[in-house]
Short mmCIF file of C-alpha atoms in Angstrom, two decimals:
data_model
loop_
_atom_site.label_atom_id
_atom_site.label_comp_id
_atom_site.label_asym_id
_atom_site.label_seq_id
_atom_site.Cartn_x
_atom_site.Cartn_y
_atom_site.Cartn_z
CA UNK A 1 -1.40 32.70 13.49
CA UNK A 2 -0.97 29.02 14.13
CA UNK A 3 3.03 27.84 14.09
CA UNK A 4 3.93 25.85 11.00
CA UNK A 5 3.32 21.99 11.85
CA UNK A 6 2.86 22.47 15.56
CA UNK A 7 2.02 19.29 17.75
CA UNK A 8 -1.60 20.47 17.14
CA UNK A 9 -1.30 20.13 13.36
CA UNK A 10 -4.57 19.49 11.46
CA UNK A 11 -6.36 19.56 14.83
CA UNK A 12 -8.71 22.69 14.90
CA UNK A 13 -10.69 21.90 17.60
CA UNK A 14 -10.46 20.71 21.38
CA UNK A 15 -12.33 17.78 20.83
CA UNK A 16 -10.04 16.95 17.88
CA UNK A 17 -6.73 17.30 20.02
CA UNK A 18 -8.11 15.08 22.90
CA UNK A 19 -9.11 12.43 20.39
CA UNK A 20 -5.45 12.48 18.61
CA UNK A 21 -3.19 13.21 21.65
CA UNK A 22 -5.09 11.06 24.50
CA UNK A 23 -6.13 7.90 21.91
CA UNK A 24 -4.79 7.95 18.29
CA UNK A 25 -1.40 8.85 18.95
CA UNK A 26 0.07 6.52 21.45
CA UNK A 27 -1.04 3.56 19.37
CA UNK A 28 1.31 1.25 17.71
CA UNK A 29 1.47 0.62 14.12
CA UNK A 30 0.33 -2.10 12.11
CA UNK A 31 1.62 -1.60 8.34
CA UNK A 32 -0.38 -4.26 6.36
CA UNK A 33 0.54 -3.22 3.00
CA UNK A 34 4.02 -1.92 1.81
CA UNK A 35 6.67 -2.66 -0.64
CA UNK A 36 9.59 -1.88 1.67
CA UNK A 37 12.45 -4.69 1.16
CA UNK A 38 12.62 -7.44 3.92
CA UNK A 39 16.17 -7.83 3.35
CA UNK A 40 17.20 -4.17 3.87
CA UNK A 41 15.10 -4.93 7.11
CA UNK A 42 17.13 -8.06 7.95
CA UNK A 43 20.50 -6.44 7.11
CA UNK A 44 19.55 -3.20 8.86
CA UNK A 45 20.56 -0.79 5.96
CA UNK A 46 22.26 2.16 6.77
CA UNK A 47 22.14 5.29 4.32
CA UNK A 48 25.21 7.12 3.07
CA UNK A 49 23.03 10.54 2.77
CA UNK A 50 19.39 12.11 3.06
CA UNK A 51 18.93 11.25 -0.79
CA UNK A 52 19.66 7.47 -0.33
CA UNK A 53 16.68 7.64 2.04
CA UNK A 54 14.34 10.24 0.24
CA UNK A 55 14.76 9.97 -3.20
CA UNK A 56 15.95 6.38 -4.31
CA UNK A 57 12.99 4.87 -5.77
CA UNK A 58 10.23 7.55 -4.40
CA UNK A 59 8.15 8.21 -7.61
CA UNK A 60 5.87 10.41 -5.66
CA UNK A 61 8.89 12.61 -5.48
CA UNK A 62 10.19 11.87 -8.87
CA UNK A 63 6.44 12.92 -10.69
CA UNK A 64 6.80 16.11 -8.58
CA UNK A 65 10.35 17.00 -9.88
CA UNK A 66 9.10 16.71 -13.34
CA UNK A 67 6.51 18.71 -12.86
CA UNK A 68 8.99 21.63 -11.95
CA UNK A 69 10.88 21.04 -14.75
CA UNK A 70 14.09 19.38 -13.24
CA UNK A 71 16.07 17.10 -15.85
CA UNK A 72 15.95 13.75 -15.41
CA UNK A 73 19.65 13.64 -14.62
CA UNK A 74 18.86 15.01 -11.29
CA UNK A 75 16.01 12.66 -11.00
CA UNK A 76 16.55 9.18 -11.79
CA UNK A 77 19.95 9.82 -13.73
CA UNK A 78 23.60 10.37 -12.75
CA UNK A 79 23.70 13.77 -10.82
CA UNK A 80 24.95 13.40 -7.60
CA UNK A 81 23.17 12.82 -4.57
CA UNK A 82 23.76 16.35 -3.60
CA UNK A 83 22.77 17.95 -6.53
CA UNK A 84 19.48 15.87 -6.53
CA UNK A 85 18.80 16.81 -3.09
CA UNK A 86 18.89 20.30 -4.05
CA UNK A 87 16.52 19.89 -6.87
CA UNK A 88 14.12 17.90 -4.78
CA UNK A 89 14.51 21.01 -2.22
CA UNK A 90 13.58 23.64 -4.76
CA UNK A 91 10.89 21.46 -5.81
CA UNK A 92 9.46 21.06 -2.39
CA UNK A 93 9.04 24.77 -1.41
CA UNK A 94 6.54 25.15 -4.36
CA UNK A 95 4.53 21.88 -2.95
CA UNK A 96 1.88 24.14 -1.15
CA UNK A 97 -1.08 22.09 -0.70
CA UNK A 98 0.71 18.61 -1.51
CA UNK A 99 0.89 15.89 1.21
CA UNK A 100 4.53 15.69 0.06
CA UNK A 101 5.07 19.13 1.75
CA UNK A 102 3.50 17.88 5.08
CA UNK A 103 5.17 14.21 4.73
CA UNK A 104 8.49 15.47 4.30
CA UNK A 105 8.33 17.94 6.79
CA UNK A 106 6.82 15.32 9.40
CA UNK A 107 9.50 13.01 8.33
CA UNK A 108 12.48 15.79 9.10
CA UNK A 109 10.78 16.65 12.28
CA UNK A 110 10.07 13.02 13.76
CA UNK A 111 13.57 11.35 12.52
CA UNK A 112 15.97 14.23 12.18
CA UNK A 113 14.85 16.84 14.66
CA UNK A 114 14.54 19.53 12.16
CA UNK A 115 11.77 22.18 12.95
CA UNK A 116 12.28 24.64 10.06
CA UNK A 117 10.84 24.45 6.44
CA UNK A 118 12.75 22.92 3.32
CA UNK A 119 13.47 24.74 0.51
CA UNK A 120 16.18 25.68 -2.00
CA UNK A 121 17.79 28.21 0.70
CA UNK A 122 18.23 25.96 3.59
CA UNK A 123 18.97 22.65 1.56
CA UNK A 124 22.55 22.95 2.87
CA UNK A 125 21.51 23.17 6.64
CA UNK A 126 19.18 20.05 6.18
CA UNK A 127 21.59 18.12 4.14
CA UNK A 128 24.44 18.40 6.96
CA UNK A 129 21.85 17.74 9.70
CA UNK A 130 20.07 14.60 8.19
CA UNK A 131 23.51 13.01 7.11
CA UNK A 132 25.01 13.86 10.50
CA UNK A 133 21.97 12.14 12.01
CA UNK A 134 22.33 9.09 9.52
CA UNK A 135 25.96 8.58 10.49
CA UNK A 136 24.80 8.15 14.34
CA UNK A 137 22.93 5.14 13.56
CA UNK A 138 19.61 6.21 12.02
CA UNK A 139 19.22 2.78 9.83
CA UNK A 140 16.13 1.01 8.61
CA UNK A 141 15.69 -1.12 12.00
CA UNK A 142 15.77 2.18 13.93
CA UNK A 143 13.51 4.34 12.09
CA UNK A 144 10.89 1.11 12.35
CA UNK A 145 11.43 1.29 16.11
CA UNK A 146 11.26 5.00 16.26
CA UNK A 147 7.69 4.67 14.91
CA UNK A 148 6.51 2.13 17.21
CA UNK A 149 5.91 -0.44 14.34
CA UNK A 150 4.42 -3.80 15.60
CA UNK A 151 4.13 -5.43 12.24
CA UNK A 152 4.90 -5.03 8.69
CA UNK A 153 3.24 -7.12 5.76
CA UNK A 154 5.56 -6.69 2.73
CA UNK A 155 4.58 -7.39 -0.96
CA UNK A 156 5.90 -10.93 -2.41
CA UNK A 157 5.65 -12.59 -5.18
CA UNK A 158 4.87 -16.38 -5.32
CA UNK A 159 8.24 -17.34 -6.62
CA UNK A 160 9.89 -15.54 -3.81
CA UNK A 161 12.17 -17.77 -1.63
CA UNK A 162 11.13 -15.65 1.29
CA UNK A 163 14.82 -16.23 2.71
CA UNK A 164 14.76 -12.80 4.59
CA UNK A 165 11.38 -12.95 6.12
CA UNK A 166 12.75 -16.35 7.71
CA UNK A 167 15.91 -14.40 9.15
CA UNK A 168 13.97 -12.01 10.45
CA UNK A 169 11.55 -14.36 12.41
CA UNK A 170 14.50 -16.09 13.76
CA UNK A 171 16.43 -12.61 14.67
CA UNK A 172 15.08 -12.26 18.47
CA UNK A 173 16.69 -8.84 18.71
CA UNK A 174 14.23 -7.08 16.63
CA UNK A 175 10.68 -6.57 18.03
CA UNK A 176 8.63 -6.23 15.00
CA UNK A 177 7.15 -8.82 12.88
CA UNK A 178 7.67 -8.73 9.20
CA UNK A 179 5.22 -11.08 7.38
CA UNK A 180 5.07 -11.67 3.87
CA UNK A 181 2.03 -10.87 1.59
CA UNK A 182 0.76 -12.69 -1.25
CA UNK A 183 1.07 -10.57 -4.72
CA UNK A 184 0.36 -12.93 -7.49
CA UNK A 185 -0.04 -10.29 -10.35
CA UNK A 186 3.07 -12.03 -12.32
CA UNK A 187 1.37 -15.17 -12.36
CA UNK A 188 -2.00 -13.64 -13.52
CA UNK A 189 -0.89 -11.51 -16.19
CA UNK A 190 -0.37 -13.75 -19.11
CA UNK A 191 -0.65 -11.29 -21.49
CA UNK A 192 2.92 -9.71 -20.67
CA UNK A 193 5.70 -10.66 -22.98
CA UNK A 194 7.62 -12.18 -20.16
CA UNK A 195 5.13 -14.52 -19.00
CA UNK A 196 6.50 -17.81 -20.18
CA UNK A 197 10.24 -16.63 -18.40
CA UNK A 198 7.98 -15.97 -15.22
CA UNK A 199 6.22 -19.32 -15.20
CA UNK A 200 9.82 -21.02 -15.20
CA UNK A 201 10.51 -19.10 -12.16
CA UNK A 202 7.01 -20.72 -10.86
CA UNK A 203 8.10 -24.23 -11.52
CA UNK A 204 11.42 -23.99 -9.92
CA UNK A 205 9.98 -22.18 -6.85
CA UNK A 206 6.72 -24.80 -6.46
CA UNK A 207 8.27 -27.84 -8.11
CA UNK A 208 5.28 -28.20 -10.37
CA UNK A 209 5.46 -28.35 -14.35
CA UNK A 210 3.23 -25.76 -15.53
CA UNK A 211 1.94 -27.09 -18.55
CA UNK A 212 -1.83 -26.43 -18.16
CA UNK A 213 -3.99 -24.09 -16.45
CA UNK A 214 -5.07 -26.99 -13.76
CA UNK A 215 -0.93 -27.14 -13.20
CA UNK A 216 -0.82 -23.47 -12.60
CA UNK A 217 -3.41 -23.45 -9.95
CA UNK A 218 -1.79 -26.48 -8.38
CA UNK A 219 1.82 -24.62 -8.49
CA UNK A 220 0.17 -21.55 -6.90
CA UNK A 221 -1.39 -23.69 -4.00
CA UNK A 222 1.72 -25.06 -3.15
CA UNK A 223 3.22 -21.70 -2.65
CA UNK A 224 0.24 -20.64 -0.81
CA UNK A 225 0.93 -23.40 1.79
CA UNK A 226 4.58 -22.14 1.98
CA UNK A 227 3.57 -18.56 2.48
CA UNK A 228 1.29 -19.64 4.98
CA UNK A 229 3.62 -21.45 6.75
CA UNK A 230 5.74 -18.12 7.13
CA UNK A 231 2.71 -16.45 8.61
CA UNK A 232 1.29 -15.11 5.59
CA UNK A 233 -2.19 -13.78 6.18
CA UNK A 234 -2.76 -11.07 3.31
CA UNK A 235 -3.22 -11.47 -0.23
CA UNK A 236 -3.07 -8.42 -2.70
CA UNK A 237 -3.81 -7.88 -6.19
CA UNK A 238 -3.11 -5.12 -8.43
CA UNK A 239 -5.78 -4.99 -11.19
CA UNK A 240 -6.90 -2.22 -14.13
CA UNK A 241 -10.33 -3.11 -12.92
CA UNK A 242 -12.18 -6.13 -11.26
CA UNK A 243 -13.69 -8.03 -14.02
CA UNK A 244 -16.03 -10.90 -14.55
CA UNK A 245 -16.30 -13.02 -17.71
CA UNK A 246 -16.76 -16.96 -16.75
CA UNK A 247 -15.52 -19.44 -19.28
CA UNK A 248 -15.65 -23.28 -18.53
CA UNK A 249 -12.64 -25.34 -17.60
CA UNK A 250 -12.23 -26.22 -21.31
CA UNK A 251 -12.00 -23.16 -22.58
CA UNK A 252 -9.82 -22.04 -19.79
CA UNK A 253 -7.11 -24.85 -20.84
CA UNK A 254 -7.39 -24.11 -24.21
CA UNK A 255 -6.49 -20.28 -23.38
CA UNK A 256 -3.65 -20.86 -21.31
CA UNK A 257 -1.98 -23.79 -23.56
CA UNK A 258 -2.45 -21.43 -26.68
CA UNK A 259 -0.56 -18.97 -24.40
CA UNK A 260 2.31 -21.52 -23.77
CA UNK A 261 2.49 -22.08 -27.23
CA UNK A 262 3.22 -18.30 -27.79
CA UNK A 263 -0.12 -17.93 -29.40
CA UNK A 264 -1.84 -14.54 -29.45
CA UNK A 265 -4.75 -14.16 -26.60
CA UNK A 266 -7.76 -11.87 -27.47
CA UNK A 267 -8.86 -9.41 -25.22
CA UNK A 268 -11.91 -11.61 -24.30
CA UNK A 269 -9.52 -14.80 -23.59
CA UNK A 270 -7.55 -12.59 -21.23
CA UNK A 271 -10.64 -11.59 -19.20
CA UNK A 272 -11.93 -15.34 -19.09
CA UNK A 273 -8.40 -16.22 -17.72
CA UNK A 274 -8.23 -13.45 -15.15
CA UNK A 275 -12.10 -13.97 -13.92
CA UNK A 276 -11.19 -17.82 -13.43
CA UNK A 277 -7.56 -16.98 -11.94
CA UNK A 278 -9.07 -14.51 -9.36
CA UNK A 279 -11.82 -16.83 -8.42
CA UNK A 280 -9.59 -19.68 -7.87
CA UNK A 281 -7.58 -17.82 -5.66
CA UNK A 282 -10.21 -16.14 -4.01
CA UNK A 283 -11.39 -19.81 -2.95
CA UNK A 284 -8.19 -20.49 -1.73
CA UNK A 285 -8.03 -17.39 0.50
CA UNK A 286 -11.31 -18.24 2.32
CA UNK A 287 -10.13 -21.59 2.82
CA UNK A 288 -7.03 -20.81 4.41
CA UNK A 289 -8.52 -17.50 6.36
CA UNK A 290 -6.74 -14.89 4.47
CA UNK A 291 -7.97 -11.45 3.52
CA UNK A 292 -8.02 -10.41 -0.26
CA UNK A 293 -6.95 -7.13 -1.27
CA UNK A 294 -7.99 -5.84 -4.80
CA UNK A 295 -6.25 -2.65 -5.59
CA UNK A 296 -7.93 -1.13 -9.15
CA UNK A 297 -8.21 1.96 -11.35
CA UNK A 298 -4.97 2.55 -11.98
CA UNK A 299 -3.74 2.81 -15.83
CA UNK A 300 0.19 2.64 -15.71
CA UNK A 301 3.42 3.48 -17.64
CA UNK A 302 1.54 6.11 -19.72
CA UNK A 303 4.81 7.82 -20.49
CA UNK A 304 6.58 5.36 -23.13
CA UNK A 305 10.16 7.19 -23.15
CA UNK A 306 10.33 7.47 -19.49
CA UNK A 307 9.30 3.88 -19.26
CA UNK A 308 11.87 2.77 -21.69
CA UNK A 309 14.50 4.75 -19.64
CA UNK A 310 13.15 4.03 -16.22
CA UNK A 311 11.03 0.80 -16.08
CA UNK A 312 8.04 0.71 -13.91
CA UNK A 313 7.24 2.64 -10.92
CA UNK A 314 8.72 5.60 -12.18
CA UNK A 315 5.86 8.08 -11.51
CA UNK A 316 4.37 7.83 -14.82
CA UNK A 317 0.85 6.17 -13.79
CA UNK A 318 -2.39 7.92 -13.50
CA UNK A 319 -6.24 7.26 -12.81
CA UNK A 320 -8.27 4.86 -14.89
CA UNK A 321 -11.96 5.68 -14.70
CA UNK A 322 -13.10 2.34 -16.53
CA UNK A 323 -14.03 0.23 -13.55
CA UNK A 324 -17.63 -1.41 -14.03
CA UNK A 325 -19.25 -1.80 -10.60
CA UNK A 326 -21.50 -4.68 -12.29
CA UNK A 327 -18.62 -6.72 -13.15
CA UNK A 328 -16.89 -6.49 -9.45
CA UNK A 329 -20.26 -7.36 -7.98
CA UNK A 330 -20.65 -10.45 -9.76
CA UNK A 331 -17.03 -11.47 -8.99
CA UNK A 332 -17.90 -11.09 -5.37
CA UNK A 333 -21.24 -12.73 -5.79
CA UNK A 334 -19.77 -15.89 -7.58
CA UNK A 335 -18.01 -16.29 -4.52
CA UNK A 336 -20.33 -15.51 -2.05
CA UNK A 337 -22.95 -17.92 -3.36
CA UNK A 338 -20.78 -20.78 -2.71
CA UNK A 339 -19.89 -19.79 0.78
CA UNK A 340 -16.48 -19.07 -0.22
CA UNK A 341 -16.01 -15.37 -0.15
CA UNK A 342 -12.97 -14.36 1.83
CA UNK A 343 -12.68 -11.03 3.70
CA UNK A 344 -11.98 -8.46 1.05
CA UNK A 345 -10.60 -5.13 0.81
CA UNK A 346 -11.53 -2.74 -2.06
CA UNK A 347 -9.51 0.25 -3.15
CA UNK A 348 -10.04 2.18 -6.06
CA UNK A 349 -7.76 5.14 -7.36
CA UNK A 350 -10.28 6.91 -8.42
CA UNK A 351 -12.08 8.99 -5.95
CA UNK A 352 -15.39 8.95 -7.70
CA UNK A 353 -15.63 5.50 -6.90
CA UNK A 354 -16.04 5.61 -3.15
CA UNK A 355 -19.44 5.68 -3.07
CA UNK A 356 -19.74 2.60 -5.69
CA UNK A 357 -17.49 0.53 -3.06
CA UNK A 358 -19.61 1.92 -0.06
CA UNK A 359 -22.78 0.24 -1.80
CA UNK A 360 -21.15 -2.83 -3.05
CA UNK A 361 -19.50 -3.59 0.27
CA UNK A 362 -22.98 -3.64 2.02
CA UNK A 363 -24.10 -6.29 0.01
CA UNK A 364 -21.75 -8.79 1.09
CA UNK A 365 -21.34 -8.20 4.77
CA UNK A 366 -22.04 -11.33 6.95
CA UNK A 367 -21.47 -12.72 10.53
CA UNK A 368 -18.21 -14.33 9.59
CA UNK A 369 -16.23 -11.18 10.31
CA UNK A 370 -17.04 -7.57 11.76
CA UNK A 371 -16.83 -5.53 8.61
CA UNK A 372 -15.83 -8.40 6.60
CA UNK A 373 -15.85 -6.52 3.51
CA UNK A 374 -14.04 -3.14 3.69
CA UNK A 375 -13.05 -0.26 1.51
CA UNK A 376 -9.87 0.40 1.50
CA UNK A 377 -8.17 3.84 2.95
CA UNK A 378 -7.64 6.67 0.36
CA UNK A 379 -4.95 5.16 -1.86
CA UNK A 380 -1.81 6.44 -3.81
CA UNK A 381 -3.29 9.67 -5.72
CA UNK A 382 -5.98 10.16 -3.12
CA UNK A 383 -3.92 9.69 0.59
CA UNK A 384 -4.08 13.57 1.29
CA UNK A 385 -6.03 15.19 3.51
CA UNK A 386 -9.25 16.17 1.11
CA UNK A 387 -9.00 12.42 -0.11
CA UNK A 388 -8.97 10.80 3.44
CA UNK A 389 -11.71 13.26 4.52
CA UNK A 390 -13.74 12.26 1.32
CA UNK A 391 -13.00 8.66 1.61
CA UNK A 392 -14.05 8.31 5.50
CA UNK A 393 -16.99 10.64 4.98
CA UNK A 394 -18.32 8.42 2.10
CA UNK A 395 -17.50 5.12 4.21
CA UNK A 396 -19.42 6.80 7.31
CA UNK A 397 -22.73 7.85 5.25
CA UNK A 398 -22.91 4.47 3.83
CA UNK A 399 -21.40 2.03 6.27
CA UNK A 400 -19.74 1.66 9.53
CA UNK A 401 -16.81 3.86 10.03
CA UNK A 402 -16.30 2.43 13.12
CA UNK A 403 -15.17 -1.07 11.75
CA UNK A 404 -12.80 0.76 9.41
CA UNK A 405 -9.05 -1.20 9.49
CA UNK A 406 -7.33 2.41 9.05
CA UNK A 407 -4.03 3.34 7.32
CA UNK A 408 -1.07 1.92 5.58
CA UNK A 409 1.81 3.30 3.83
CA UNK A 410 1.98 1.52 0.42
CA UNK A 411 5.49 3.03 0.40
CA UNK A 412 9.36 1.88 -0.44
CA UNK A 413 10.77 4.23 2.20
CA UNK A 414 11.33 3.64 5.98
CA UNK A 415 10.28 7.02 6.94
CA UNK A 416 7.04 6.53 5.61
CA UNK A 417 5.35 5.56 8.77
CA UNK A 418 4.68 9.21 9.67
CA UNK A 419 1.66 8.72 7.06
CA UNK A 420 0.22 6.90 10.04
CA UNK A 421 0.27 10.03 11.94
CA UNK A 422 -0.90 12.27 9.04
CA UNK A 423 -3.76 9.84 8.51
CA UNK A 424 -4.99 9.80 12.41
CA UNK A 425 -4.65 13.25 12.63
CA UNK A 426 -7.01 13.87 9.90
CA UNK A 427 -9.43 10.86 11.55
CA UNK A 428 -9.25 12.69 14.75
CA UNK A 429 -10.29 16.07 12.94
CA UNK A 430 -13.09 14.41 11.06
CA UNK A 431 -14.58 12.99 14.18
CA UNK A 432 -13.97 15.77 16.25
CA UNK A 433 -15.76 18.23 14.28
CA UNK A 434 -19.01 15.72 14.50
CA UNK A 435 -18.67 15.96 17.98
CA UNK A 436 -18.19 19.56 18.46
CA UNK A 437 -21.04 20.11 15.68
CA UNK A 438 -23.28 17.76 18.04
CA UNK A 439 -23.59 15.13 15.25
CA UNK A 440 -22.19 12.57 17.89
CA UNK A 441 -22.14 12.29 21.47
CA UNK A 442 -18.77 13.72 23.51
CA UNK A 443 -18.86 10.17 24.79
CA UNK A 444 -15.20 9.47 25.72
CA UNK A 445 -15.60 5.34 26.00
CA UNK A 446 -17.42 5.25 22.60
CA UNK A 447 -15.15 7.68 20.78
CA UNK A 448 -11.93 6.11 22.32
CA UNK A 449 -13.02 2.74 21.15
CA UNK A 450 -13.44 4.13 17.64
CA UNK A 451 -10.25 6.01 17.49
CA UNK A 452 -8.23 3.10 19.00
CA UNK A 453 -10.10 0.66 16.32
CA UNK A 454 -9.39 2.63 13.36
CA UNK A 455 -5.81 3.61 14.31
CA UNK A 456 -4.69 -0.20 15.27
CA UNK A 457 -6.95 -2.46 16.99
CA UNK A 458 -9.35 -3.21 14.05
CA UNK A 459 -6.63 -4.22 11.72
CA UNK A 460 -5.06 -6.52 14.42
CA UNK A 461 -8.64 -8.12 14.96
CA UNK A 462 -9.15 -8.10 11.02
CA UNK A 463 -6.05 -9.89 9.84
CA UNK A 464 -5.95 -12.02 12.95
CA UNK A 465 -2.65 -10.97 14.01
CA UNK A 466 -0.77 -12.29 16.76
CA UNK A 467 0.53 -9.35 18.65
#
């Protein structure tokens, strides 16, 4: 019987172990999509206890605690940090087969030196150990540096001042790059009740009076120029699905003015507006050399009671199985036929879409970039061993796995860089199994190139990061 999560965790063959320890493990990390706070990086946030690090804003854990019948006061409510940690520990011991079990123990091992297993009975020991380590200088920056993170892309609204990015860039004492990533969802979601309030913020940031659809685009172009000056190379959109319902400029202006005047926007008008919004921004991304990320397939905030109490990102989202590939291909084709399709990464939250994406991306590859259109790594509900295996196997079957840009944390936690380790172990196990089974030659030079590429080098090349 193997030791619990030893150094060869998830690596069942000689080839898998060699690929991981020789090639994947030493590579730095490029985390090109996450939700951590640049302010907390700049201020080098110190944590009072492990609950602040682990449970503050982590809807993955909140979701599982609710599944264990834990009262909300121990999750997002007013219970003490020690009580919340105890409830999480009692939940974790039941999470056999869940990636949170592995992630949590990798974090305990890598950052706190804990080799045991956390559960209700060991919670006291782990609480004291972790808090003692936090008191000796395990801060936000220290966690990043311990993980050998070379570059981080945060997720930032067009109206953001990017103040903290600028301060980090001027701080020579911190080696990792922290770049903004453009996330204009609030500017696109005109159906939201706070949309007009948001436009006021955008006006203040851009200096453009947003009184028409054309003016909205002008304000966003000005903000993109500012983001580019701050080092931005990546955009990102969170969508229900990638839609395509074109409309004339006159129709779009009528829709936008109606919304400015407080009128009701129909479902068709919403689709027309969002199609035009995504198309115009896609062209801007191409012009600037930015990569475009499209995350879709999620239905958010399903439990109204919890949403009212906790707001968004509370662990009450699910997979949405409505994602018409025909509309997505029409959207991509609309950009491609004018030669304005940027490098694009497609992520679906529905694992049933793996093959769909694999066939769609093959329609739009060209010589402008190696692997110009990418299938993004297994996302959110899929970033477990089976989900990662399925995504990479599908990509390999339908495209070129060797050009894959690899893993991202998509996280709000500074401890989450162990997800890159988890991914790299699974990658090496998968490729190692193919080699051991005679499906790919034991050619060390080729294998080294593939593993280092997917772990780190492909993302650096794809986004054009300067490291």
